[in-house]
mmCIF file of C-alpha atoms in Angstrom:
data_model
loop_
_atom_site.group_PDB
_atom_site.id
_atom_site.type_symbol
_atom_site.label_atom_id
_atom_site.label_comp_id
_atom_site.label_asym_id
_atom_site.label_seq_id
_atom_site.Cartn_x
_atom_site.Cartn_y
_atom_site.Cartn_z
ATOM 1 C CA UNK A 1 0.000 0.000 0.000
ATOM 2 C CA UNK A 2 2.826 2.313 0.704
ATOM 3 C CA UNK A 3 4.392 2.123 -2.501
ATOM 4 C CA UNK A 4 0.609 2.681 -4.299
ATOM 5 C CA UNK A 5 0.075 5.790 -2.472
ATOM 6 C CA UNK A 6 4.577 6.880 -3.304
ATOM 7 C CA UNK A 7 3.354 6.073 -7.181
ATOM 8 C CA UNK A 8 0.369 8.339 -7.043
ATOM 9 C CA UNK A 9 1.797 11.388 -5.530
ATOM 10 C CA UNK A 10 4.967 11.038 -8.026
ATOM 11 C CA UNK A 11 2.610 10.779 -10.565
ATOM 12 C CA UNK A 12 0.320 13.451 -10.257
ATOM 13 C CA UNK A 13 2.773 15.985 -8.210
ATOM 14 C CA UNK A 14 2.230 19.458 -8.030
ATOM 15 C CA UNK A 15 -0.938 21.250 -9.071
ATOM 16 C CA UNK A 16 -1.794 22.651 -11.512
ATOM 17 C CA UNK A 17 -2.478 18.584 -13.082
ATOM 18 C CA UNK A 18 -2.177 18.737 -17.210
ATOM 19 C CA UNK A 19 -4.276 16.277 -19.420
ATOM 20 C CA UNK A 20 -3.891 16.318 -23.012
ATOM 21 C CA UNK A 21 -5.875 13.977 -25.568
ATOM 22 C CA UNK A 22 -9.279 14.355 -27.335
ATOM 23 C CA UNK A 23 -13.013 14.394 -25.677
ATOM 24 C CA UNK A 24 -16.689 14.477 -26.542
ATOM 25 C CA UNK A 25 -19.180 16.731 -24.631
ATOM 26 C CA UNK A 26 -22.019 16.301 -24.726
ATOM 27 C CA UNK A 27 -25.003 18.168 -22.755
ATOM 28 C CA UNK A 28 -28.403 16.605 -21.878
ATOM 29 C CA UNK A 29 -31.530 17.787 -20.186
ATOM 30 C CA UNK A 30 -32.094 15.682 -17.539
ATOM 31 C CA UNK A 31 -34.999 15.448 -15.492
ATOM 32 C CA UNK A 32 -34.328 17.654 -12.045
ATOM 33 C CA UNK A 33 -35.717 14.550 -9.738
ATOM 34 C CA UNK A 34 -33.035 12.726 -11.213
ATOM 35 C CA UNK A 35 -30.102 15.268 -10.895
ATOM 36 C CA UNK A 36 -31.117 15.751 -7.800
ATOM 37 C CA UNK A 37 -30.387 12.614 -6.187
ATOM 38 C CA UNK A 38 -27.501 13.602 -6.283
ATOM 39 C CA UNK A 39 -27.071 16.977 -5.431
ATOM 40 C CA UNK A 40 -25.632 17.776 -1.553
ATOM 41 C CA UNK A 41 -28.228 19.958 0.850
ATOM 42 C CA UNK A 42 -25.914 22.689 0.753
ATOM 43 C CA UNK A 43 -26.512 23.377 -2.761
ATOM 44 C CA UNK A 44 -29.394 24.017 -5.070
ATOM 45 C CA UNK A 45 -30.503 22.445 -8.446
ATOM 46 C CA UNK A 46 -30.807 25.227 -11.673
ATOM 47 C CA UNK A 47 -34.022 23.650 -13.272
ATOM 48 C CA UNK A 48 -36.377 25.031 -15.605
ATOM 49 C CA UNK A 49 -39.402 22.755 -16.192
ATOM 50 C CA UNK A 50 -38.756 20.262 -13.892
ATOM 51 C CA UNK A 51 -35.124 19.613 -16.139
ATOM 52 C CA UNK A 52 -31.583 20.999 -15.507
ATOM 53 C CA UNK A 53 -28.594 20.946 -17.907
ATOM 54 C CA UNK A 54 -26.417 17.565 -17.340
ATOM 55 C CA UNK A 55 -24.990 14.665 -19.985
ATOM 56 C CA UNK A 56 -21.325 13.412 -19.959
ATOM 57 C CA UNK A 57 -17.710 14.188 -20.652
ATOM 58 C CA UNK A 58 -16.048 11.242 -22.580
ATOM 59 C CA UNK A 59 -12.332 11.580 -22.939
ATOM 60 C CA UNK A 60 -9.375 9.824 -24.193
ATOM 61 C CA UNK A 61 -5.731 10.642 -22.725
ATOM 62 C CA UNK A 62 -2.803 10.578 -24.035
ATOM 63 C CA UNK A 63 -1.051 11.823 -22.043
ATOM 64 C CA UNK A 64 -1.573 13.074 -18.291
ATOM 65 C CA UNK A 65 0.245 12.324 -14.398
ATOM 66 C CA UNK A 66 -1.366 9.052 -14.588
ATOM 67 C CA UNK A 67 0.003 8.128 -18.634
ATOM 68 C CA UNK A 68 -2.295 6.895 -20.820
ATOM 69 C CA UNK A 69 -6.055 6.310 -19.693
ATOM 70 C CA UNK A 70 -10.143 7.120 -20.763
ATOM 71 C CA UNK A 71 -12.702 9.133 -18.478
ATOM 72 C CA UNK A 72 -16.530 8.666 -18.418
ATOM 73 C CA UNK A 73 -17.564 11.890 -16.242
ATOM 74 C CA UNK A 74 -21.656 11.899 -15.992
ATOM 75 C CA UNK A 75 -22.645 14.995 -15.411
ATOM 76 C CA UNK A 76 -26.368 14.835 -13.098
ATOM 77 C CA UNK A 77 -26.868 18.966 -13.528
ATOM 78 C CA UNK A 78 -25.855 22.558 -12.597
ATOM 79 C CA UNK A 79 -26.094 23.668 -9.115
ATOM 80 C CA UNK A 80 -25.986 26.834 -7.570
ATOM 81 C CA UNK A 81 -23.793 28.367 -4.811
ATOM 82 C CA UNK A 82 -23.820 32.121 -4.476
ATOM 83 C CA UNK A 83 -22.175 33.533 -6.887
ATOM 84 C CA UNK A 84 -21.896 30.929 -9.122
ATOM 85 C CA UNK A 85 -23.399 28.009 -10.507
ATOM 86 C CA UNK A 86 -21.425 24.935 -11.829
ATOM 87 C CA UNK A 87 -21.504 21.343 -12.919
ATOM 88 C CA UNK A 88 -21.765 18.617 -10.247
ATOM 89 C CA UNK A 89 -20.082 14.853 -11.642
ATOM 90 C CA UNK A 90 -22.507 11.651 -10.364
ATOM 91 C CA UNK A 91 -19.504 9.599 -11.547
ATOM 92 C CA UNK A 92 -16.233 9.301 -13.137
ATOM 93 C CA UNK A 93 -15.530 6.166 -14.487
ATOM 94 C CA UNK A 94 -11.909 5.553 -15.361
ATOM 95 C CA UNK A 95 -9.712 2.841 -16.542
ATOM 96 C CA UNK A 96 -6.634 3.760 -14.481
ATOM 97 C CA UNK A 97 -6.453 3.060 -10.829
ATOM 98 C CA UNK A 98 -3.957 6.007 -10.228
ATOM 99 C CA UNK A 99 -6.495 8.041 -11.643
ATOM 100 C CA UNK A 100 -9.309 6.216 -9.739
ATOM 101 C CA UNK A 101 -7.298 7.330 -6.709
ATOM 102 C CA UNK A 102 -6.638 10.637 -7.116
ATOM 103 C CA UNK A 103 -10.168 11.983 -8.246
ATOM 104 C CA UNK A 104 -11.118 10.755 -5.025
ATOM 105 C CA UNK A 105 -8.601 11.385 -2.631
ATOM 106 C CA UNK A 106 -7.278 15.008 -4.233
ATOM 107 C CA UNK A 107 -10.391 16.221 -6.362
ATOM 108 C CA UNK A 108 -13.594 14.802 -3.814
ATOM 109 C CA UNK A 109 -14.901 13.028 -7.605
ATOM 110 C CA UNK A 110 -17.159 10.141 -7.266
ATOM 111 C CA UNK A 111 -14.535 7.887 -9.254
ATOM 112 C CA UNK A 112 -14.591 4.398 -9.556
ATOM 113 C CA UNK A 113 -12.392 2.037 -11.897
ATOM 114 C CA UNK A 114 -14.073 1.087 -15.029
ATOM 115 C CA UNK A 115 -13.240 -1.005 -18.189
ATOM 116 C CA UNK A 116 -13.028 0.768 -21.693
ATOM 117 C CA UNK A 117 -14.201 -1.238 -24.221
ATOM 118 C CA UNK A 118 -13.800 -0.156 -28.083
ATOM 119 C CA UNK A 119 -15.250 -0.929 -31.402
ATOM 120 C CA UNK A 120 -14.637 0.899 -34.422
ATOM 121 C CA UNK A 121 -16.330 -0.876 -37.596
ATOM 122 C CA UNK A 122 -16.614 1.028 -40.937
ATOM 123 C CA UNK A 123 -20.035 2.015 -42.358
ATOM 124 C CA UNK A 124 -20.695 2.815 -45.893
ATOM 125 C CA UNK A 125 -22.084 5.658 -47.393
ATOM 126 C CA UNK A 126 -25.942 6.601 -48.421
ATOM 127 C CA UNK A 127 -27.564 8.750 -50.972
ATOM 128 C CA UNK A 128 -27.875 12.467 -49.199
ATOM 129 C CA UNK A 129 -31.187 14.594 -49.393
ATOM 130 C CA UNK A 130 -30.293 17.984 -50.695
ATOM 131 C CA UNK A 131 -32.514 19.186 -47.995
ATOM 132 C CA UNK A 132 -29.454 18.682 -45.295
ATOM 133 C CA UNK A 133 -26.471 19.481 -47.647
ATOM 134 C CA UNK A 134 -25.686 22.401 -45.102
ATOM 135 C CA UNK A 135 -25.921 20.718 -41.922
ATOM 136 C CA UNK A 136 -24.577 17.781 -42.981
ATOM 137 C CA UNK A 137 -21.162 19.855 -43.596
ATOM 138 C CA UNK A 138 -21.151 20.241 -39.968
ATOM 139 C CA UNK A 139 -21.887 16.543 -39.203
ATOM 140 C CA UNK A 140 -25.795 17.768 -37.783
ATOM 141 C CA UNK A 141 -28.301 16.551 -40.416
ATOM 142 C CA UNK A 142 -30.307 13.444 -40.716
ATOM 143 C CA UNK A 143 -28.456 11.777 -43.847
ATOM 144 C CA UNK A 144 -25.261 11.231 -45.036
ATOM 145 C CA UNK A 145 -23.178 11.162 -48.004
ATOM 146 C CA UNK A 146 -19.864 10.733 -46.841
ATOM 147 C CA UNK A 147 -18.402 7.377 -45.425
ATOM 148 C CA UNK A 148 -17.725 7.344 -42.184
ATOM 149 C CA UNK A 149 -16.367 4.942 -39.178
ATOM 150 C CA UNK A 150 -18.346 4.045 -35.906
ATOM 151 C CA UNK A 151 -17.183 3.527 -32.308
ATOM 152 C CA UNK A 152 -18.283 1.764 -29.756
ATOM 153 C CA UNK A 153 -17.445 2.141 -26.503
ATOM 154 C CA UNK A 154 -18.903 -0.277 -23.808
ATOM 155 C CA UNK A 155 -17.835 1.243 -19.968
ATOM 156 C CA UNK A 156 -18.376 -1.551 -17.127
ATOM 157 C CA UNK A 157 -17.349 -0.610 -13.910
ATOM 158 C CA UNK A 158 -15.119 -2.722 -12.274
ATOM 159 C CA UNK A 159 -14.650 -4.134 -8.537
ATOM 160 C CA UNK A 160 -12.554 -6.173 -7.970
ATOM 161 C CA UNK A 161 -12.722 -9.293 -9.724
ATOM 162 C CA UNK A 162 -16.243 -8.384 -10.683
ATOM 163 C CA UNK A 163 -17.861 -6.368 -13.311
ATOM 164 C CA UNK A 164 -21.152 -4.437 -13.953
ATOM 165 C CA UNK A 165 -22.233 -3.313 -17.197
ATOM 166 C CA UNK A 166 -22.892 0.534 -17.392
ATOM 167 C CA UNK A 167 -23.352 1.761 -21.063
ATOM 168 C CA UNK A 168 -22.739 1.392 -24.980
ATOM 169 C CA UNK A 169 -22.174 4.992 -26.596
ATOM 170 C CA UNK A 170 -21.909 4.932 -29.967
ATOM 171 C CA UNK A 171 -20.255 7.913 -31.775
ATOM 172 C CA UNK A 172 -19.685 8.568 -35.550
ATOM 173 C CA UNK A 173 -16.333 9.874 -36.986
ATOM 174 C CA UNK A 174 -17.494 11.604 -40.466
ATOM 175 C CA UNK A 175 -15.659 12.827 -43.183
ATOM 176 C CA UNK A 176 -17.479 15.989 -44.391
ATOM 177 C CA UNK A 177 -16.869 18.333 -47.357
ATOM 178 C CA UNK A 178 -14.271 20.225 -45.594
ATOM 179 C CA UNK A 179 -11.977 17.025 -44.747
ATOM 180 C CA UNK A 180 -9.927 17.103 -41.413
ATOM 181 C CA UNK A 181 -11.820 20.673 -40.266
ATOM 182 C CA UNK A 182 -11.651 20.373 -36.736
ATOM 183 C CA UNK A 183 -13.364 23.650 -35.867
ATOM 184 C CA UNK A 184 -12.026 27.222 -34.506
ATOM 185 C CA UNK A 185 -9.023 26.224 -31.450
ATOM 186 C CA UNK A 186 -10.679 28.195 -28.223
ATOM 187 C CA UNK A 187 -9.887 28.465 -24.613
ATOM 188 C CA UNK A 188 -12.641 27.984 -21.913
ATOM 189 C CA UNK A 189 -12.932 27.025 -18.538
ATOM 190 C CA UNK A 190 -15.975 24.526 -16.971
ATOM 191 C CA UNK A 191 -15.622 25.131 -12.849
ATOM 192 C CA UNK A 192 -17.019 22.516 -10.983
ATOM 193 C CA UNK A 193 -18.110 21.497 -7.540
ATOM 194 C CA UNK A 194 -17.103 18.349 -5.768
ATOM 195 C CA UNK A 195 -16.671 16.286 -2.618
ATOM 196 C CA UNK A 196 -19.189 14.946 -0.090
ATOM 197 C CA UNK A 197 -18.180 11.193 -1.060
ATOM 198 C CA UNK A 198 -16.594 9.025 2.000
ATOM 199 C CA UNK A 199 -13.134 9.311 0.593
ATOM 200 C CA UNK A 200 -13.332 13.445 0.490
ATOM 201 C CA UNK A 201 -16.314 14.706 2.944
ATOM 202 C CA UNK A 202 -15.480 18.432 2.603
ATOM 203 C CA UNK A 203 -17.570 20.139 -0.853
ATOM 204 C CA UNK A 204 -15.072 21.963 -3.010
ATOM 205 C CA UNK A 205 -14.980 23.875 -5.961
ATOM 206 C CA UNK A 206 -12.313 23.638 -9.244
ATOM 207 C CA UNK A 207 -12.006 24.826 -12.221
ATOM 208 C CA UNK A 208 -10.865 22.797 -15.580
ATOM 209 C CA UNK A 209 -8.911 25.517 -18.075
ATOM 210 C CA UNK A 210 -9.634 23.689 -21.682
ATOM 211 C CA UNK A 211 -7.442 24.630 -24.508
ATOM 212 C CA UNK A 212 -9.041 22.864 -27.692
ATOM 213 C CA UNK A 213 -9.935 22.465 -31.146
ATOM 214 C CA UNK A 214 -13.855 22.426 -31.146
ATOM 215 C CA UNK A 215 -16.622 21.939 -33.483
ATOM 216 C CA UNK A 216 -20.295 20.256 -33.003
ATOM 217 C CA UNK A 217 -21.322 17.079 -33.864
ATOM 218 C CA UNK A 218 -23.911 14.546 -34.443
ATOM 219 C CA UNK A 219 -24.686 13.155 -30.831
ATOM 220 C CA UNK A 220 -23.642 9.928 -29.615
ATOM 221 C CA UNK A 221 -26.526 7.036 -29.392
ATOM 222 C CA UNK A 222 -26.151 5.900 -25.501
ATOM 223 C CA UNK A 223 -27.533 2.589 -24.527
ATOM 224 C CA UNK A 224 -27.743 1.041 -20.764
ATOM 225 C CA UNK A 225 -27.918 -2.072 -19.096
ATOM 226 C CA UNK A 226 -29.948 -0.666 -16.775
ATOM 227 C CA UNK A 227 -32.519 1.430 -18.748
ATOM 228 C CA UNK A 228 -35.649 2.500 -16.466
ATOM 229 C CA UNK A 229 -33.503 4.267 -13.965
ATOM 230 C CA UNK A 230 -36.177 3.517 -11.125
ATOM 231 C CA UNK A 231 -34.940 3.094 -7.846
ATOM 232 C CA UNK A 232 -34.667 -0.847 -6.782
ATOM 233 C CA UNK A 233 -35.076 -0.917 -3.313
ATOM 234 C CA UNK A 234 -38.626 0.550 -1.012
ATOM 235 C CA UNK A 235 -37.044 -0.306 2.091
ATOM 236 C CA UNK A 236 -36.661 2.848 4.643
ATOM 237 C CA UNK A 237 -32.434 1.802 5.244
ATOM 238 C CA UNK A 238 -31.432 -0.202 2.043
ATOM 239 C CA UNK A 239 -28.451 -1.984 1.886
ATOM 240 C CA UNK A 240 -25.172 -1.035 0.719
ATOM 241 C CA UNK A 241 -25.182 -3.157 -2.702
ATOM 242 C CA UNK A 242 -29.038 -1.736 -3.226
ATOM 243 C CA UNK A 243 -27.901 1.735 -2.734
ATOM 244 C CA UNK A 244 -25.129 1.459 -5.292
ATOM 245 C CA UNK A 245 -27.498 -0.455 -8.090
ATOM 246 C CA UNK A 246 -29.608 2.541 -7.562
ATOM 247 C CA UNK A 247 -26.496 4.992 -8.123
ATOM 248 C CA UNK A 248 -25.852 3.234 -10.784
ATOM 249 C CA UNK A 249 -29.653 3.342 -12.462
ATOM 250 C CA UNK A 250 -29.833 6.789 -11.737
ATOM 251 C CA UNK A 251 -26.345 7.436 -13.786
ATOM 252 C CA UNK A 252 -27.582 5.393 -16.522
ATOM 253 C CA UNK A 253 -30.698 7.579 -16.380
ATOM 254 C CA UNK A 254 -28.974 10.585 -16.896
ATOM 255 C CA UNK A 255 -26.651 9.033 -20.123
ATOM 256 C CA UNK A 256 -29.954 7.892 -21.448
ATOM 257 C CA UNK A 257 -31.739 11.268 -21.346
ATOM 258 C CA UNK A 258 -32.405 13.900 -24.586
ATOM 259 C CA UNK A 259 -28.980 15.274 -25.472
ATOM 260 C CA UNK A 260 -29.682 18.971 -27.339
ATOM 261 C CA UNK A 261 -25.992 19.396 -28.217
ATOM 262 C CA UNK A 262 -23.095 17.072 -28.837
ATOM 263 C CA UNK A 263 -19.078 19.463 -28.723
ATOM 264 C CA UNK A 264 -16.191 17.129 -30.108
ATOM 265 C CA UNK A 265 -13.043 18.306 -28.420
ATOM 266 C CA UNK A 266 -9.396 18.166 -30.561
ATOM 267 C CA UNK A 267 -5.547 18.851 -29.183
ATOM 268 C CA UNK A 268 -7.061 18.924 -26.085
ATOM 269 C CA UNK A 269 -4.963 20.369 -23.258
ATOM 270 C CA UNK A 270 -7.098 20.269 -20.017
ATOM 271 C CA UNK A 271 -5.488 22.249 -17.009
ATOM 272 C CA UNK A 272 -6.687 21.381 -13.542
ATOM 273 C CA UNK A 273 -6.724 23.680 -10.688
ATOM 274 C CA UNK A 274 -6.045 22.068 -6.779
ATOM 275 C CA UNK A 275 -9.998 22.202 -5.535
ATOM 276 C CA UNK A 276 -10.465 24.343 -2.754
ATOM 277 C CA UNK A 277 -12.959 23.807 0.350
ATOM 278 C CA UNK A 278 -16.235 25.699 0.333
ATOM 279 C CA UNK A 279 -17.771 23.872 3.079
ATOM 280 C CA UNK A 280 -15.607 21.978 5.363
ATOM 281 C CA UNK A 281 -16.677 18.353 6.831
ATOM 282 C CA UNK A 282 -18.494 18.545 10.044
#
């Protein structure tokens, strides 16, 4: 154990923590009685309509303080804490214990080790309505004309020497009329807030710096093992194992809900601040 924990602090160091590889965002509305499940007392859910802005951050690393490794954050909403609102992660799945460890220990994330399963199979072209030439150049209409390849990625979280299915997402790679376009290269920053978990109890805030290539794209089809997202236990005190399946039903919930925009990030450098407390543990 002593040499785990010498290998993670060598590995991640010093703040700020630099991650560099490729990502997909993609934003969801997502019903507020499922977002809030989540959310701790102390803060309070931005909903509209009985929905509030959540979806997922998938990422691929190539390099970061923990090498090479993928990232499933599910995003449950946006909650507010005078003056500012920000995103609040249900999980973050990753297939990279160092990682595992530090988003939990360092960053108060919800992390849990997960396996990365991928796909890609080639899928040939169809005829394109006229109708959608112009969105289609920006990978958003409803036909296309261009070949393009499909990947699958299958996430099952992972403990120990068993596994638990989580999602499919599948997400097309087009070539469009304007080739390897990979949109206008922009700097923004997504703050966050974190903790309340049993391996960080304090609630902090941090801030990811993004510098990226970005352009939309057609959303990614998201599939579940565990579809209905309904709790599965009535009981007053349920069990450890029931209250994870329901963690688990509620995250698939939110990957399964309407996505309204889909943001595919290239030469992705992600710069992460050291979280700082808001609320300390009581």
């Amino acid at each position: 154990m002593d040499v785990e924990e010498k290998r993670v602090l060598s590995g991640y160091a010093k703040p700020p923590w630099i991650f560099k590889g490729s990502a997909l965002y993609q934003i969801h509305l997502v019903k507020a009685a499922t977002a809030r499940a989540f959310i701790p007392k102390e803060f309070r859910l931005v909903e509209a309509f009985g929905y509030t802005l959540g979806g997922f951050f998938l990422a691929s690393y190539d390099d970061s303080p923990a090498g090479v490794f993928d990232e499933l954050v599910v995003i449950a909403g946006i909650v507010w804490n005078p003056p500012t609102s920000c995103a609040w992660a249900a999980r973050v799945l990753v297939n990279s214990d160092e990682a595992c460890h530090h988003g939990r220990k360092e960053v108060g994330l919800p992390s849990q080790v997960a396996r990365f399963s991928k796909n890609i199979t080639a899928v040939p072209k169809r005829k394109r309505d006229r109708a959608f030439g112009f969105l289609d150049t920006f990978g958003l209409g409803t036909t296309m004309s261009h070949p393009h390849d499909l990947m699958e990625v299958k996430v099952s979280e992972v403990d120990g020497a068993d596994s638990e299915d989580i999602c499919n997402i599948q997400i097309r790679s087009d070539e469009t009329k304007v080739g390897n376009w990979m949109g206008p290269a922009i700097k923004m920053a997504l703050p966050s807030f974190s903790g309340n978990t049993k391996y960080n109890s304090n609630l902090l805030k941090y801030s990811c710096h993004l510098h990226c290539r970005v352009r939309p794209v057609r959303p990614a089809v998201v599939s579940g093992a565990l579809e209905d997202g309904t709790e599965i236990f009535s009981e007053q005190n349920p069990t450890s194992q029931e209250s994870l399946e329901n963690e688990r039903r509620l995250c698939v919930a939110v990957m399964l809900s309407k996505p309204i925009i889909a943001l595919q990030f290239k030469c992705l450098t992600m710069q992460v601040e050291a979280p700082v407390v808001i609320y300390p543990s009581k």
